[in-house]
Amino acid sequence: MEQEDDKQYSREAVFAGRRVSVVGSDARSRGRVPGYASSSLYRESGIISARQLALLQRMLPRLRLEQLFRCEWLQQRLARGLALGREEVRQILLCAAQDDDGWCAELGDRVNLAVPQSMIDWVLLPVYGWWESLLDQAIPGWRLSLVELETQSRQLRVKSEFWSRVAELEPEQAREELARVAKCQARTQEQVAELAGKLETASALAKSAWPNWQRGMATLLASGGLAGFEPIPEVLECLWQPLCRLDDDVGAADAVQAWLHERNLCQAQDHFYWQS
């Protein structure tokens, strides 16, 4: 492992220091979002700021921009609620300048697993989501649908506010549009409630199967150790061994990255390391 420079626990503490989409803690994909995600979804979810989107639209050809929105690296960040920073935008522009349609495969992140929040964002939550999906294969699809519905709900609120403001100028049209929006909002809220109920049931099952998960998160944030999670599910033992050796085994970070990549939980170009 390369040494380099560069409830029972608080939900606010877990997500401190990063932007999180509107989706609740039981509706996080923690993997990649399959299929095409539009610029509005990234924007509405807080993954790309308005200023960043304007810059990318100005600097990238349309084809490159469409490739970016489809790429697994960006969809992985969307699924985890991780907003782009200056370094990520710079990396996008550098990779997109290559004369190669496979440029998105060069995108990746450098992650110091000695930082508890990085351990949570890049390893523990994705792994928990993957493990949870073993209990019910429908869970990832429910999470994705909930992300889309929450985005749709925000867009409907914007439409409602717009037609409310212009009601005096176009009363008849505004009345029709407001009625249409209200109908869509009611249907969306019903779908959100249904999905949230399914995910709540799945979450309860997962908590009973791994009862020390929340205690482990609290211990990690307080002391930086992983002992609080134990005993862990048997299927995670091959990952847990190198995770617990990160601070004294130079190959452990590579083993963690390989395990995650094999299960599509990280990118080939992601680089994990430990520097306390």
PDB file of C-alpha atoms in Angstrom:
ATOM      1  CA  MET A   1       0.000   0.000   0.000  1.00  0.00           C
ATOM      2  CA  GLU A   2       1.386   3.328  -1.034  1.00  0.00           C
ATOM      3  CA  GLN A   3       1.899   6.047   1.604  1.00  0.00           C
ATOM      4  CA  GLU A   4       0.913   9.367   0.105  1.00  0.00           C
ATOM      5  CA  ASP A   5       0.355  13.028   0.782  1.00  0.00           C
ATOM      6  CA  ASP A   6      -2.182  14.503  -0.831  1.00  0.00           C
ATOM      7  CA  LYS A   7     -31.139   6.352  15.785  1.00  0.00           C
ATOM      8  CA  GLN A   8     -27.694   5.305  17.409  1.00  0.00           C
ATOM      9  CA  TYR A   9     -25.337   7.510  15.548  1.00  0.00           C
ATOM     10  CA  SER A  10     -25.806  10.979  14.083  1.00  0.00           C
ATOM     11  CA  ARG A  11     -26.919  11.049  10.456  1.00  0.00           C
ATOM     12  CA  GLU A  12     -25.538  14.574  10.252  1.00  0.00           C
ATOM     13  CA  ALA A  13     -22.120  13.351  11.387  1.00  0.00           C
ATOM     14  CA  VAL A  14     -22.012  10.567   8.830  1.00  0.00           C
ATOM     15  CA  PHE A  15     -22.676  12.959   5.967  1.00  0.00           C
ATOM     16  CA  ALA A  16     -20.615  15.896   7.259  1.00  0.00           C
ATOM     17  CA  GLY A  17     -18.412  17.548   4.665  1.00  0.00           C
ATOM     18  CA  ARG A  18     -20.203  16.386   1.542  1.00  0.00           C
ATOM     19  CA  ARG A  19     -23.307  17.245  -0.378  1.00  0.00           C
ATOM     20  CA  VAL A  20     -26.028  14.655  -0.184  1.00  0.00           C
ATOM     21  CA  SER A  21     -29.016  14.318  -2.474  1.00  0.00           C
ATOM     22  CA  VAL A  22     -32.545  14.611  -1.161  1.00  0.00           C
ATOM     23  CA  VAL A  23     -32.866  10.847  -0.954  1.00  0.00           C
ATOM     24  CA  GLY A  24     -32.988   9.564   2.619  1.00  0.00           C
ATOM     25  CA  SER A  25     -30.563   7.212   4.292  1.00  0.00           C
ATOM     26  CA  ASP A  26     -32.610   4.131   3.432  1.00  0.00           C
ATOM     27  CA  ALA A  27     -32.807   5.062  -0.251  1.00  0.00           C
ATOM     28  CA  ARG A  28     -29.129   5.360  -1.151  1.00  0.00           C
ATOM     29  CA  SER A  29     -27.930   3.265  -4.045  1.00  0.00           C
ATOM     30  CA  ARG A  30     -24.280   3.194  -2.935  1.00  0.00           C
ATOM     31  CA  GLY A  31     -23.262   1.742  -6.282  1.00  0.00           C
ATOM     32  CA  ARG A  32     -23.805   2.886  -9.796  1.00  0.00           C
ATOM     33  CA  VAL A  33     -27.035   4.106 -11.297  1.00  0.00           C
ATOM     34  CA  PRO A  34     -27.758   2.011 -14.394  1.00  0.00           C
ATOM     35  CA  GLY A  35     -28.678   3.632 -17.667  1.00  0.00           C
ATOM     36  CA  TYR A  36     -28.638   7.241 -18.771  1.00  0.00           C
ATOM     37  CA  ALA A  37     -28.887  10.064 -16.234  1.00  0.00           C
ATOM     38  CA  SER A  38     -29.732  13.520 -17.553  1.00  0.00           C
ATOM     39  CA  SER A  39     -27.931  16.738 -16.699  1.00  0.00           C
ATOM     40  CA  SER A  40     -31.019  17.863 -14.783  1.00  0.00           C
ATOM     41  CA  LEU A  41     -30.799  14.828 -12.489  1.00  0.00           C
ATOM     42  CA  TYR A  42     -27.163  15.583 -11.654  1.00  0.00           C
ATOM     43  CA  ARG A  43     -28.030  19.237 -11.190  1.00  0.00           C
ATOM     44  CA  GLU A  44     -31.138  18.638  -9.081  1.00  0.00           C
ATOM     45  CA  SER A  45     -29.266  16.128  -6.915  1.00  0.00           C
ATOM     46  CA  GLY A  46     -26.485  18.620  -6.189  1.00  0.00           C
ATOM     47  CA  ILE A  47     -23.785  16.512  -7.861  1.00  0.00           C
ATOM     48  CA  ILE A  48     -22.966  19.197 -10.437  1.00  0.00           C
ATOM     49  CA  SER A  49     -23.430  22.877  -9.607  1.00  0.00           C
ATOM     50  CA  ALA A  50     -24.972  25.326 -12.077  1.00  0.00           C
ATOM     51  CA  ARG A  51     -21.567  26.937 -12.558  1.00  0.00           C
ATOM     52  CA  GLN A  52     -19.853  23.594 -13.184  1.00  0.00           C
ATOM     53  CA  LEU A  53     -22.549  22.541 -15.644  1.00  0.00           C
ATOM     54  CA  ALA A  54     -22.216  25.817 -17.554  1.00  0.00           C
ATOM     55  CA  LEU A  55     -18.436  25.323 -17.739  1.00  0.00           C
ATOM     56  CA  LEU A  56     -18.741  21.739 -18.964  1.00  0.00           C
ATOM     57  CA  GLN A  57     -21.333  22.731 -21.571  1.00  0.00           C
ATOM     58  CA  ARG A  58     -19.019  25.462 -22.804  1.00  0.00           C
ATOM     59  CA  MET A  59     -15.839  23.369 -22.872  1.00  0.00           C
ATOM     60  CA  LEU A  60     -17.071  19.958 -24.031  1.00  0.00           C
ATOM     61  CA  PRO A  61     -18.603  18.969 -27.374  1.00  0.00           C
ATOM     62  CA  ARG A  62     -22.133  17.658 -27.070  1.00  0.00           C
ATOM     63  CA  LEU A  63     -21.041  14.056 -27.671  1.00  0.00           C
ATOM     64  CA  ARG A  64     -18.463  14.255 -24.889  1.00  0.00           C
ATOM     65  CA  LEU A  65     -21.051  15.741 -22.528  1.00  0.00           C
ATOM     66  CA  GLU A  66     -23.501  12.931 -23.294  1.00  0.00           C
ATOM     67  CA  GLN A  67     -20.739  10.379 -22.721  1.00  0.00           C
ATOM     68  CA  LEU A  68     -19.966  11.998 -19.370  1.00  0.00           C
ATOM     69  CA  PHE A  69     -23.586  11.808 -18.210  1.00  0.00           C
ATOM     70  CA  ARG A  70     -23.682   8.115 -19.154  1.00  0.00           C
ATOM     71  CA  CYS A  71     -20.332   7.165 -17.650  1.00  0.00           C
ATOM     72  CA  GLU A  72     -20.153   4.852 -14.655  1.00  0.00           C
ATOM     73  CA  TRP A  73     -17.764   7.135 -12.758  1.00  0.00           C
ATOM     74  CA  LEU A  74     -20.233  10.034 -12.644  1.00  0.00           C
ATOM     75  CA  GLN A  75     -23.206   7.761 -12.014  1.00  0.00           C
ATOM     76  CA  GLN A  76     -21.285   6.258  -9.100  1.00  0.00           C
ATOM     77  CA  ARG A  77     -20.912   9.730  -7.591  1.00  0.00           C
ATOM     78  CA  LEU A  78     -24.627  10.373  -8.167  1.00  0.00           C
ATOM     79  CA  ALA A  79     -25.548   7.151  -6.403  1.00  0.00           C
ATOM     80  CA  ARG A  80     -23.414   8.117  -3.401  1.00  0.00           C
ATOM     81  CA  GLY A  81     -24.434  11.767  -3.247  1.00  0.00           C
ATOM     82  CA  LEU A  82     -20.841  12.965  -3.797  1.00  0.00           C
ATOM     83  CA  ALA A  83     -20.655  16.381  -5.440  1.00  0.00           C
ATOM     84  CA  LEU A  84     -17.956  17.265  -7.955  1.00  0.00           C
ATOM     85  CA  GLY A  85     -15.163  19.522  -6.769  1.00  0.00           C
ATOM     86  CA  ARG A  86     -12.649  21.583  -8.695  1.00  0.00           C
ATOM     87  CA  GLU A  87     -10.232  18.659  -9.049  1.00  0.00           C
ATOM     88  CA  GLU A  88     -12.929  16.375 -10.475  1.00  0.00           C
ATOM     89  CA  VAL A  89     -13.956  18.985 -13.068  1.00  0.00           C
ATOM     90  CA  ARG A  90     -10.301  19.433 -14.030  1.00  0.00           C
ATOM     91  CA  GLN A  91      -9.934  15.664 -14.431  1.00  0.00           C
ATOM     92  CA  ILE A  92     -13.022  15.532 -16.664  1.00  0.00           C
ATOM     93  CA  LEU A  93     -11.678  18.242 -18.976  1.00  0.00           C
ATOM     94  CA  LEU A  94      -8.236  16.601 -19.216  1.00  0.00           C
ATOM     95  CA  CYS A  95      -9.616  13.139 -19.963  1.00  0.00           C
ATOM     96  CA  ALA A  96     -12.220  14.447 -22.416  1.00  0.00           C
ATOM     97  CA  ALA A  97      -9.445  16.117 -24.416  1.00  0.00           C
ATOM     98  CA  GLN A  98      -8.158  12.668 -25.404  1.00  0.00           C
ATOM     99  CA  ASP A  99      -8.887  11.482 -28.922  1.00  0.00           C
ATOM    100  CA  ASP A 100     -10.611   8.377 -27.635  1.00  0.00           C
ATOM    101  CA  ASP A 101     -14.296   7.593 -27.130  1.00  0.00           C
ATOM    102  CA  GLY A 102     -13.303   5.450 -24.154  1.00  0.00           C
ATOM    103  CA  TRP A 103     -12.000   8.457 -22.220  1.00  0.00           C
ATOM    104  CA  CYS A 104     -14.540   8.001 -19.419  1.00  0.00           C
ATOM    105  CA  ALA A 105     -12.765   4.811 -18.355  1.00  0.00           C
ATOM    106  CA  GLU A 106      -9.790   6.986 -17.354  1.00  0.00           C
ATOM    107  CA  LEU A 107     -11.819   8.821 -14.707  1.00  0.00           C
ATOM    108  CA  GLY A 108     -11.192   7.817 -11.123  1.00  0.00           C
ATOM    109  CA  ASP A 109     -10.784   9.078  -7.573  1.00  0.00           C
ATOM    110  CA  ARG A 110      -7.918   9.051  -5.086  1.00  0.00           C
ATOM    111  CA  VAL A 111      -9.246   8.038  -1.692  1.00  0.00           C
ATOM    112  CA  ASN A 112      -7.411   8.126   1.640  1.00  0.00           C
ATOM    113  CA  LEU A 113      -9.106   5.423   3.705  1.00  0.00           C
ATOM    114  CA  ALA A 114      -7.481   6.721   6.887  1.00  0.00           C
ATOM    115  CA  VAL A 115     -10.125   9.472   6.809  1.00  0.00           C
ATOM    116  CA  PRO A 116     -13.266   8.007   8.459  1.00  0.00           C
ATOM    117  CA  GLN A 117     -15.630   9.917   6.148  1.00  0.00           C
ATOM    118  CA  SER A 118     -13.807   8.548   3.085  1.00  0.00           C
ATOM    119  CA  MET A 119     -14.009   5.029   4.509  1.00  0.00           C
ATOM    120  CA  ILE A 120     -17.757   5.543   4.928  1.00  0.00           C
ATOM    121  CA  ASP A 121     -18.413   7.112   1.518  1.00  0.00           C
ATOM    122  CA  TRP A 122     -16.209   4.898  -0.632  1.00  0.00           C
ATOM    123  CA  VAL A 123     -16.242   1.536   1.143  1.00  0.00           C
ATOM    124  CA  LEU A 124     -18.721   0.973   3.951  1.00  0.00           C
ATOM    125  CA  LEU A 125     -21.898   2.462   2.476  1.00  0.00           C
ATOM    126  CA  PRO A 126     -21.367   0.944  -1.005  1.00  0.00           C
ATOM    127  CA  VAL A 127     -20.583  -2.422   0.590  1.00  0.00           C
ATOM    128  CA  TYR A 128     -23.626  -2.197   2.846  1.00  0.00           C
ATOM    129  CA  GLY A 129     -25.833  -1.412  -0.152  1.00  0.00           C
ATOM    130  CA  TRP A 130     -24.360  -4.343  -2.091  1.00  0.00           C
ATOM    131  CA  TRP A 131     -24.822  -6.687   0.866  1.00  0.00           C
ATOM    132  CA  GLU A 132     -28.372  -5.413   1.414  1.00  0.00           C
ATOM    133  CA  SER A 133     -29.214  -6.162  -2.229  1.00  0.00           C
ATOM    134  CA  LEU A 134     -28.285  -9.802  -1.572  1.00  0.00           C
ATOM    135  CA  LEU A 135     -31.270  -9.905   0.781  1.00  0.00           C
ATOM    136  CA  ASP A 136     -33.613  -8.611  -1.946  1.00  0.00           C
ATOM    137  CA  GLN A 137     -32.481  -8.039  -5.541  1.00  0.00           C
ATOM    138  CA  ALA A 138     -35.221  -5.436  -6.065  1.00  0.00           C
ATOM    139  CA  ILE A 139     -33.638  -2.963  -3.629  1.00  0.00           C
ATOM    140  CA  PRO A 140     -31.271  -1.219  -6.115  1.00  0.00           C
ATOM    141  CA  GLY A 141     -34.161  -0.626  -8.510  1.00  0.00           C
ATOM    142  CA  TRP A 142     -36.318   0.811  -5.729  1.00  0.00           C
ATOM    143  CA  ARG A 143     -33.529   3.174  -4.751  1.00  0.00           C
ATOM    144  CA  LEU A 144     -33.009   4.386  -8.299  1.00  0.00           C
ATOM    145  CA  SER A 145     -36.746   4.947  -8.734  1.00  0.00           C
ATOM    146  CA  LEU A 146     -36.844   6.933  -5.512  1.00  0.00           C
ATOM    147  CA  VAL A 147     -33.997   9.176  -6.706  1.00  0.00           C
ATOM    148  CA  GLU A 148     -35.912   9.864  -9.924  1.00  0.00           C
ATOM    149  CA  LEU A 149     -39.198  10.484  -8.113  1.00  0.00           C
ATOM    150  CA  GLU A 150     -37.616  12.919  -5.656  1.00  0.00           C
ATOM    151  CA  THR A 151     -36.121  14.833  -8.585  1.00  0.00           C
ATOM    152  CA  GLN A 152     -39.493  14.839 -10.329  1.00  0.00           C
ATOM    153  CA  SER A 153     -41.143  16.103  -7.145  1.00  0.00           C
ATOM    154  CA  ARG A 154     -38.766  19.076  -6.967  1.00  0.00           C
ATOM    155  CA  GLN A 155     -39.420  19.906 -10.612  1.00  0.00           C
ATOM    156  CA  LEU A 156     -43.172  19.810 -10.021  1.00  0.00           C
ATOM    157  CA  ARG A 157     -42.803  22.217  -7.092  1.00  0.00           C
ATOM    158  CA  VAL A 158     -40.955  24.636  -9.372  1.00  0.00           C
ATOM    159  CA  LYS A 159     -43.746  24.392 -11.967  1.00  0.00           C
ATOM    160  CA  SER A 160     -46.385  24.979  -9.315  1.00  0.00           C
ATOM    161  CA  GLU A 161     -44.580  28.072  -8.044  1.00  0.00           C
ATOM    162  CA  PHE A 162     -44.248  29.423 -11.587  1.00  0.00           C
ATOM    163  CA  TRP A 163     -47.935  29.058 -12.460  1.00  0.00           C
ATOM    164  CA  SER A 164     -48.941  30.506  -9.108  1.00  0.00           C
ATOM    165  CA  ARG A 165     -46.908  33.632  -9.907  1.00  0.00           C
ATOM    166  CA  VAL A 166     -48.441  34.131 -13.363  1.00  0.00           C
ATOM    167  CA  ALA A 167     -52.012  33.319 -12.340  1.00  0.00           C
ATOM    168  CA  GLU A 168     -53.098  36.960 -12.594  1.00  0.00           C
ATOM    169  CA  LEU A 169     -51.752  37.275 -16.149  1.00  0.00           C
ATOM    170  CA  GLU A 170     -53.080  33.975 -17.508  1.00  0.00           C
ATOM    171  CA  PRO A 171     -55.766  32.878 -15.028  1.00  0.00           C
ATOM    172  CA  GLU A 172     -57.425  30.177 -17.134  1.00  0.00           C
ATOM    173  CA  GLN A 173     -54.206  28.545 -18.324  1.00  0.00           C
ATOM    174  CA  ALA A 174     -52.681  28.846 -14.854  1.00  0.00           C
ATOM    175  CA  ARG A 175     -55.700  27.129 -13.322  1.00  0.00           C
ATOM    176  CA  GLU A 176     -55.433  24.234 -15.784  1.00  0.00           C
ATOM    177  CA  GLU A 177     -51.686  23.878 -15.305  1.00  0.00           C
ATOM    178  CA  LEU A 178     -51.917  24.034 -11.511  1.00  0.00           C
ATOM    179  CA  ALA A 179     -54.570  21.315 -11.554  1.00  0.00           C
ATOM    180  CA  ARG A 180     -52.381  19.162 -13.805  1.00  0.00           C
ATOM    181  CA  VAL A 181     -49.344  19.711 -11.585  1.00  0.00           C
ATOM    182  CA  ALA A 182     -51.328  18.928  -8.432  1.00  0.00           C
ATOM    183  CA  LYS A 183     -52.492  15.657  -9.969  1.00  0.00           C
ATOM    184  CA  CYS A 184     -48.905  14.729 -10.866  1.00  0.00           C
ATOM    185  CA  GLN A 185     -47.707  15.694  -7.378  1.00  0.00           C
ATOM    186  CA  ALA A 186     -50.309  13.482  -5.737  1.00  0.00           C
ATOM    187  CA  ARG A 187     -49.343  10.529  -7.926  1.00  0.00           C
ATOM    188  CA  THR A 188     -45.635  11.118  -7.287  1.00  0.00           C
ATOM    189  CA  GLN A 189     -46.135  11.363  -3.527  1.00  0.00           C
ATOM    190  CA  GLU A 190     -48.099   8.117  -3.568  1.00  0.00           C
ATOM    191  CA  GLN A 191     -45.282   6.370  -5.456  1.00  0.00           C
ATOM    192  CA  VAL A 192     -42.652   7.813  -3.102  1.00  0.00           C
ATOM    193  CA  ALA A 193     -44.586   6.594  -0.069  1.00  0.00           C
ATOM    194  CA  GLU A 194     -44.919   3.112  -1.569  1.00  0.00           C
ATOM    195  CA  LEU A 195     -41.200   2.856  -2.342  1.00  0.00           C
ATOM    196  CA  ALA A 196     -40.221   4.312   1.029  1.00  0.00           C
ATOM    197  CA  GLY A 197     -42.343   1.662   2.730  1.00  0.00           C
ATOM    198  CA  LYS A 198     -40.656  -1.140   0.790  1.00  0.00           C
ATOM    199  CA  LEU A 199     -37.209   0.243   1.600  1.00  0.00           C
ATOM    200  CA  GLU A 200     -38.100   0.649   5.262  1.00  0.00           C
ATOM    201  CA  THR A 201     -39.091  -3.006   5.425  1.00  0.00           C
ATOM    202  CA  ALA A 202     -35.860  -4.012   3.683  1.00  0.00           C
ATOM    203  CA  SER A 203     -33.863  -1.816   6.056  1.00  0.00           C
ATOM    204  CA  ALA A 204     -35.435  -3.493   9.086  1.00  0.00           C
ATOM    205  CA  LEU A 205     -34.484  -6.905   7.676  1.00  0.00           C
ATOM    206  CA  ALA A 206     -30.907  -5.738   7.085  1.00  0.00           C
ATOM    207  CA  LYS A 207     -30.615  -4.349  10.621  1.00  0.00           C
ATOM    208  CA  SER A 208     -31.694  -7.662  12.091  1.00  0.00           C
ATOM    209  CA  ALA A 209     -29.144  -9.494   9.916  1.00  0.00           C
ATOM    210  CA  TRP A 210     -26.290  -7.111  10.840  1.00  0.00           C
ATOM    211  CA  PRO A 211     -27.294  -5.643  14.221  1.00  0.00           C
ATOM    212  CA  ASN A 212     -23.948  -3.949  14.934  1.00  0.00           C
ATOM    213  CA  TRP A 213     -23.892  -1.837  11.757  1.00  0.00           C
ATOM    214  CA  GLN A 214     -25.018   1.383  13.430  1.00  0.00           C
ATOM    215  CA  ARG A 215     -22.800   0.823  16.465  1.00  0.00           C
ATOM    216  CA  GLY A 216     -19.873   0.285  14.122  1.00  0.00           C
ATOM    217  CA  MET A 217     -20.527   3.599  12.364  1.00  0.00           C
ATOM    218  CA  ALA A 218     -20.570   5.420  15.695  1.00  0.00           C
ATOM    219  CA  THR A 219     -17.330   3.732  16.774  1.00  0.00           C
ATOM    220  CA  LEU A 220     -15.629   4.536  13.468  1.00  0.00           C
ATOM    221  CA  LEU A 221     -16.534   8.216  13.689  1.00  0.00           C
ATOM    222  CA  ALA A 222     -15.412   8.381  17.317  1.00  0.00           C
ATOM    223  CA  SER A 223     -12.158   6.413  17.192  1.00  0.00           C
ATOM    224  CA  GLY A 224     -11.450   5.419  13.596  1.00  0.00           C
ATOM    225  CA  GLY A 225     -11.646   1.671  14.269  1.00  0.00           C
ATOM    226  CA  LEU A 226     -13.750  -1.043  12.630  1.00  0.00           C
ATOM    227  CA  ALA A 227     -14.167  -3.365  15.619  1.00  0.00           C
ATOM    228  CA  GLY A 228     -17.618  -1.986  16.418  1.00  0.00           C
ATOM    229  CA  PHE A 229     -19.082  -3.585  13.269  1.00  0.00           C
ATOM    230  CA  GLU A 230     -18.237  -7.130  14.335  1.00  0.00           C
ATOM    231  CA  PRO A 231     -19.491  -9.757  13.966  1.00  0.00           C
ATOM    232  CA  ILE A 232     -19.850  -9.071  10.257  1.00  0.00           C
ATOM    233  CA  PRO A 233     -21.818 -11.061   7.652  1.00  0.00           C
ATOM    234  CA  GLU A 234     -19.821 -14.066   6.464  1.00  0.00           C
ATOM    235  CA  VAL A 235     -19.930 -12.925   2.836  1.00  0.00           C
ATOM    236  CA  LEU A 236     -17.831  -9.859   3.764  1.00  0.00           C
ATOM    237  CA  GLU A 237     -14.988 -11.676   5.510  1.00  0.00           C
ATOM    238  CA  CYS A 238     -12.658 -11.569   2.484  1.00  0.00           C
ATOM    239  CA  LEU A 239     -13.039  -7.785   2.398  1.00  0.00           C
ATOM    240  CA  TRP A 240     -12.867  -7.259   6.145  1.00  0.00           C
ATOM    241  CA  GLN A 241      -9.460  -8.879   6.515  1.00  0.00           C
ATOM    242  CA  PRO A 242      -7.576  -6.332   4.351  1.00  0.00           C
ATOM    243  CA  LEU A 243      -9.730  -3.488   5.718  1.00  0.00           C
ATOM    244  CA  CYS A 244      -8.482  -4.246   9.213  1.00  0.00           C
ATOM    245  CA  ARG A 245      -4.851  -4.352   8.003  1.00  0.00           C
ATOM    246  CA  LEU A 246      -4.813  -1.039   6.141  1.00  0.00           C
ATOM    247  CA  ASP A 247      -2.543   0.731   8.608  1.00  0.00           C
ATOM    248  CA  ASP A 248       0.229  -1.895   8.593  1.00  0.00           C
ATOM    249  CA  ASP A 249      -0.042  -3.848   5.308  1.00  0.00           C
ATOM    250  CA  VAL A 250       1.192  -2.119   2.151  1.00  0.00           C
ATOM    251  CA  GLY A 251      -0.955  -4.365  -0.069  1.00  0.00           C
ATOM    252  CA  ALA A 252      -4.216  -4.103   1.846  1.00  0.00           C
ATOM    253  CA  ALA A 253      -5.562  -1.031   0.018  1.00  0.00           C
ATOM    254  CA  ASP A 254      -5.050  -2.735  -3.354  1.00  0.00           C
ATOM    255  CA  ALA A 255      -6.875  -5.808  -2.042  1.00  0.00           C
ATOM    256  CA  VAL A 256      -9.799  -3.617  -0.948  1.00  0.00           C
ATOM    257  CA  GLN A 257      -9.909  -1.902  -4.349  1.00  0.00           C
ATOM    258  CA  ALA A 258      -9.809  -5.255  -6.161  1.00  0.00           C
ATOM    259  CA  TRP A 259     -12.677  -6.647  -4.050  1.00  0.00           C
ATOM    260  CA  LEU A 260     -14.799  -3.566  -4.683  1.00  0.00           C
ATOM    261  CA  HIS A 261     -14.032  -3.433  -8.409  1.00  0.00           C
ATOM    262  CA  GLU A 262     -14.903  -7.102  -8.851  1.00  0.00           C
ATOM    263  CA  ARG A 263     -18.386  -6.276  -7.537  1.00  0.00           C
ATOM    264  CA  ASN A 264     -18.748  -3.039  -9.540  1.00  0.00           C
ATOM    265  CA  LEU A 265     -18.501  -0.909  -6.402  1.00  0.00           C
ATOM    266  CA  CYS A 266     -15.604   1.221  -7.627  1.00  0.00           C
ATOM    267  CA  GLN A 267     -13.875   2.197 -10.854  1.00  0.00           C
ATOM    268  CA  ALA A 268     -10.754   0.628 -12.353  1.00  0.00           C
ATOM    269  CA  GLN A 269      -8.942   3.963 -12.013  1.00  0.00           C
ATOM    270  CA  ASP A 270      -9.969   4.576  -8.402  1.00  0.00           C
ATOM    271  CA  HIS A 271      -6.905   4.536  -6.168  1.00  0.00           C
ATOM    272  CA  PHE A 272      -7.202   3.708  -2.479  1.00  0.00           C
ATOM    273  CA  TYR A 273      -4.417   4.371  -0.017  1.00  0.00           C
ATOM    274  CA  TRP A 274      -3.818   4.859   3.701  1.00  0.00           C
ATOM    275  CA  GLN A 275      -2.123   7.898   5.149  1.00  0.00           C
ATOM    276  CA  SER A 276      -2.851   8.672   8.779  1.00  0.00           C
TER     277      SER A 276
END
